[in-house]
Amino acid sequence: KISQLQTLFLSFVSNAVENPQASLADTLLISNSEYDTLINKWNETKSEYDGSLCVHQLFEKQVEQTPDNIALSFSGVELTYSELNQKANQVAHYLLSKNVQPDQLVGVLLDRSIDMIVAMMGVLKSGAAYLPLDPTYPKDRIEYMLQDAQVAAVISQSCHSNYIENLSVNQLLIDNHKNTLKILPNTNPVTSVNANNLAYTIYTSGSTGKPKGVMVEHKNVASFFHAMNQVITDKKGVWLAVTSISFDISVLEIFWTLARGYEVALFSDAQRKSSKKVCTAYPKQDMEFSLFYWNVADDESEYDDDAYRLLLESAKFGDRNNFKAVWTPERHFHSFGGLYPNPAVTSAALAAITEHIHIRAGSCVTPLHHPIRVAEDWSMIDNISKGRTGIAVAAGWQPNDFVIMPQNYAKAKEVMFESLETVQKLWRGETLEFPGHDGKNVKVRTLPRPIQKQLPFWITTAGNPDTFRQAGEVGGNILTHLLGQSVEDVAKNIEIYREAYKAAGHEGDGHVTLLLHTLVGDDDEKVKELARAPMKKYLTSAMFLVKAAAWHFPTFKEVSENTGQTLDDFFENISEEDLDGILEFAFLRYYETSGLFGTPERCLAMVDRLKEIGVNEIGCLIDYGLDTDNVLNHLPQLNELRKLGIQQEGDTNTEEDLSIADIIETRNVTHLQCTPSMANMLVADSDCADKLKSLKHMMVGGEAFPLNLAKELTAKIQDTVTNMYGPTETTIWSSTQTINANDEKIYIGKPIDNTKVYVLDKFKKPVPINTPGELYISGDGVVRGYHKRDDLNAEKFINNPFDNDPQSRMYGTGDLVQYNEQGIIECLGRIDHQIKIRGYRIELGEIESLLLNHQSIADAVVILREDTPNDKRLVAYITPATGQKIDSVSVKKKLAKDLPEFMVPSVFVELKSLPLTPNGKIDRNALPAPEQKKQSNSRASFVKPENALQEKIVTTWQGVLNLEKIGLDDNFFDIGGHSLLVVEVLTKLREIIDKPVKMIDMFRFPTIRQFSEYLSAEQGENKKLTESEDRAKARKDARKNTMNRRRARQK
């Protein structure tokens, strides 16, 4: 050290003597020789490549070479290079028909699937750039990115259409437009795009509270691909793609591999889904399917003796095919429910001709009936059906219905709840008194006595959050619909319902039934044509739905903007032509977003979305004016959807549910890239750790790479482990370092081809070897800049003073690094408040900004802590505003609506005031370590374990989470758990539970009650599982054999 100081001092004196007029800031501490080494010698990375090619053109060159090789595999489906190219071309031609242009952005909002890759490649082939959008992100964040990016179009799917319903741009719902795409050309389109145009824009966390878009050009990516060819030298391989497309390392996983001739084995959303997505929704379970009737008829309708054939025949079909229930409505003095005067009448008939299916009222308008009659009618049906009844109660829908009981109209909702309470008491056998004709009370007890001890009941609501809350409070189920509500609206209301349900102390989670207009067939376009006329007639009788759609109708928008005309004014003077136009517009809108229409495969996307938000049952409304034979002929396709929509008992080893270990084995994976956080999870899982041995090359990057993890990986992987480093602003990775088993330090290595790096002081001067400084990166990977952020571009992308090229720029990373004597860079941390967690770069200021907007918080600061090795956590320190109390649970929920799961602090520490430095700044180093919580702060009512299995799970959670008190209904992810701790929990559980459990099981069943019930049910089905597991193994072996044969042919 003394000799080094001597050298620095002599260099400084020499430079000062040589340039006596220079300021101290401009006087270097290094010699000319060392300067040359740092600036020139260690940056000799120039390498020739064709920089004129775009990303998709590199892929097209590979298609020409290996058209029949497997390009992409996902959930048992494979596409060759030729097939992928043709599908992407059709998407490109569709976008070109919408006049997208180079440098315009097209949003890609899709679940991980083959369609996602096709869409991304199709956008590039159209000449536009793609904007990756992860559906697991909060809606507000996605909407902000779409608006800020000024997208020209969006490619999505029907289950995510609520994100884009208010966006006035071209929209391609790829699952709805299969037939449209099929007829488009599948040849490579010719466009004017060149390497200077944008390839993609990725949004990263921003310190102002809003994410910022990083604009990356084709030439940046082409340079990066060339550099990776030198780092990853294997000519062939299978790459397991595990990263969200909103994270830029997905570009290497997907596009470099496809330009190189690899197979991309795409990992599904089910495995890579964040804990937030799973635990703010509800564990996926079997979706129940029921049949719903709501006949559209009026006084002028003609009836024959065939009028009830649809009701009777479809009910028998549902009974034979394991549908859950049949629902029949109340007669309205309107065109709804014209054939069904009273659900008790129709239900009695259905009970007599069925054996298994449940019989329900959908709905019974209780303010129109005396509770004695309701109780006795349904008690009789309960007897006929041998205990298969249930009723949904409603306050009323059509004012004219109250001709029966006009005195109840004004207070219908109040009467509904009072009547329900009375019906329940009578059902239970209580004797109640009612006023008689002479004013004296008469005692009444229900006869016949029902089979079921409790009457299953639903509260019907059109979307009023208050009704959802009341239903939860009284312990009822929910019956609602998507007309007038979006999926997002229903999701929020379900959350309100379930919070109220649990707060009231009711067992379980309740039950949500969602009514959907339904027609499932073999051809999407034929289904649309069959549904068009009856749906438009249906909408004509419900003008409130048409008016809701009219807000988005171009003609109304134009009239409203030009004249200020209101919606009611518009409809008063509407022409027949405009009305038909609006009806068509409304039909298409509801067809795309609010029903089960099309092929079973298309409808499955909606089913999966509804599972995620907590819907338990879909009431398939099949009776809305369609021809009876058409409905009956399409019931088999609906049954096919029902089968697809449930998880087959025992068949848990489907391709989509395979773990990383399974995919590595079945696809013969050779390459994997992931963050250190994910790598930690893989080595902690014994199955995964064993399979890692077969990898040829594992790349780890995106955050600090712990030395002990590096040693574990090099011990398991026989070939190469590489540490990858680079910010999004310089195109994915900018330096790499091969890890050796005997390394005692982890370095980020040397710059890749055509990249230059500089370690500079605050005056932008190079610092000596072994001296910390900020890392600046220059070269062909430096991107265009931030979208619409000229101020930030001027600050972060500056002219490169070390390059003779006046166009050369360099990017200040904010990372604190130093060179060693061999020219290898070591990363020491950050010089600002930007951090990385689980591979995601986060501006802590964005989180702090949102916290400071909360009414109960006066001051806030967020830091990354690692109080336990390998357990990095975001910790928020907050102080209360005057007169306010901070509810950390509600604060966390508010953040979860605005931020991705990985940006929501897992711990909140309330302080009276934040510690300050002498100059008045927040002293982050003085912030106290969070106190170890002795019990969870969950709002769930505390319930003790009820059996030995639950006690084992509780004990395991307590040890991992360091909590003394955990209840059965506490959510693992709400009380401090995260994906890394899931691995620790499962490792311990496997030692004490004689059953294989997967990580995905913890995400699906995040409470001890749910998890233990799942384990118990699985154990009870072991005998049934054996045959299913054998079948699954046979399928798995068959897939493997098929792949081996295909690979043999390719060789």
Short mmCIF file of N, CA and C in Angstrom, two decimals, residues 57-69 81-82 85 258 261:
data_model
loop_
_atom_site.label_atom_id
_atom_site.label_comp_id
_atom_site.label_asym_id
_atom_site.label_seq_id
_atom_site.Cartn_x
_atom_site.Cartn_y
_atom_site.Cartn_z
N GLN A 57 -33.80 -10.07 -39.33
CA GLN A 57 -33.06 -10.53 -40.52
C GLN A 57 -32.01 -11.57 -40.14
N LEU A 58 -31.42 -11.43 -38.96
CA LEU A 58 -30.50 -12.46 -38.48
C LEU A 58 -31.24 -13.78 -38.27
N PHE A 59 -32.47 -13.69 -37.76
CA PHE A 59 -33.31 -14.88 -37.60
C PHE A 59 -33.64 -15.49 -38.96
N GLU A 60 -33.99 -14.65 -39.92
CA GLU A 60 -34.36 -15.15 -41.25
C GLU A 60 -33.19 -15.87 -41.93
N LYS A 61 -31.98 -15.40 -41.69
CA LYS A 61 -30.81 -16.11 -42.23
C LYS A 61 -30.70 -17.51 -41.63
N GLN A 62 -31.02 -17.62 -40.35
CA GLN A 62 -30.98 -18.94 -39.70
C GLN A 62 -32.09 -19.84 -40.23
N VAL A 63 -33.26 -19.26 -40.51
CA VAL A 63 -34.38 -20.04 -41.07
C VAL A 63 -33.95 -20.69 -42.38
N GLU A 64 -33.24 -19.94 -43.20
CA GLU A 64 -32.76 -20.49 -44.48
C GLU A 64 -31.82 -21.68 -44.27
N GLN A 65 -31.05 -21.64 -43.19
CA GLN A 65 -30.06 -22.70 -42.95
C GLN A 65 -30.69 -23.95 -42.32
N THR A 66 -31.62 -23.75 -41.37
CA THR A 66 -32.18 -24.91 -40.65
C THR A 66 -33.70 -24.80 -40.56
N PRO A 67 -34.40 -24.82 -41.69
CA PRO A 67 -35.86 -24.59 -41.66
C PRO A 67 -36.63 -25.66 -40.89
N ASP A 68 -36.12 -26.88 -40.84
CA ASP A 68 -36.88 -27.96 -40.22
C ASP A 68 -36.43 -28.28 -38.79
N ASN A 69 -35.45 -27.57 -38.29
CA ASN A 69 -35.03 -27.78 -36.90
C ASN A 69 -36.04 -27.16 -35.93
N TYR A 81 -38.21 -23.84 -37.26
CA TYR A 81 -37.81 -22.49 -37.67
C TYR A 81 -38.71 -21.97 -38.78
N SER A 82 -39.03 -22.82 -39.72
CA SER A 82 -39.89 -22.41 -40.83
C SER A 82 -41.30 -22.05 -40.33
N ASN A 85 -41.26 -18.77 -38.42
CA ASN A 85 -41.07 -17.67 -39.36
C ASN A 85 -42.38 -17.32 -40.07
N LEU A 258 -32.36 -17.78 -31.36
CA LEU A 258 -33.03 -18.05 -32.64
C LEU A 258 -32.18 -17.59 -33.83
N GLY A 261 -29.52 -20.64 -34.06
CA GLY A 261 -29.93 -21.99 -34.45
C GLY A 261 -30.27 -22.89 -33.28
#
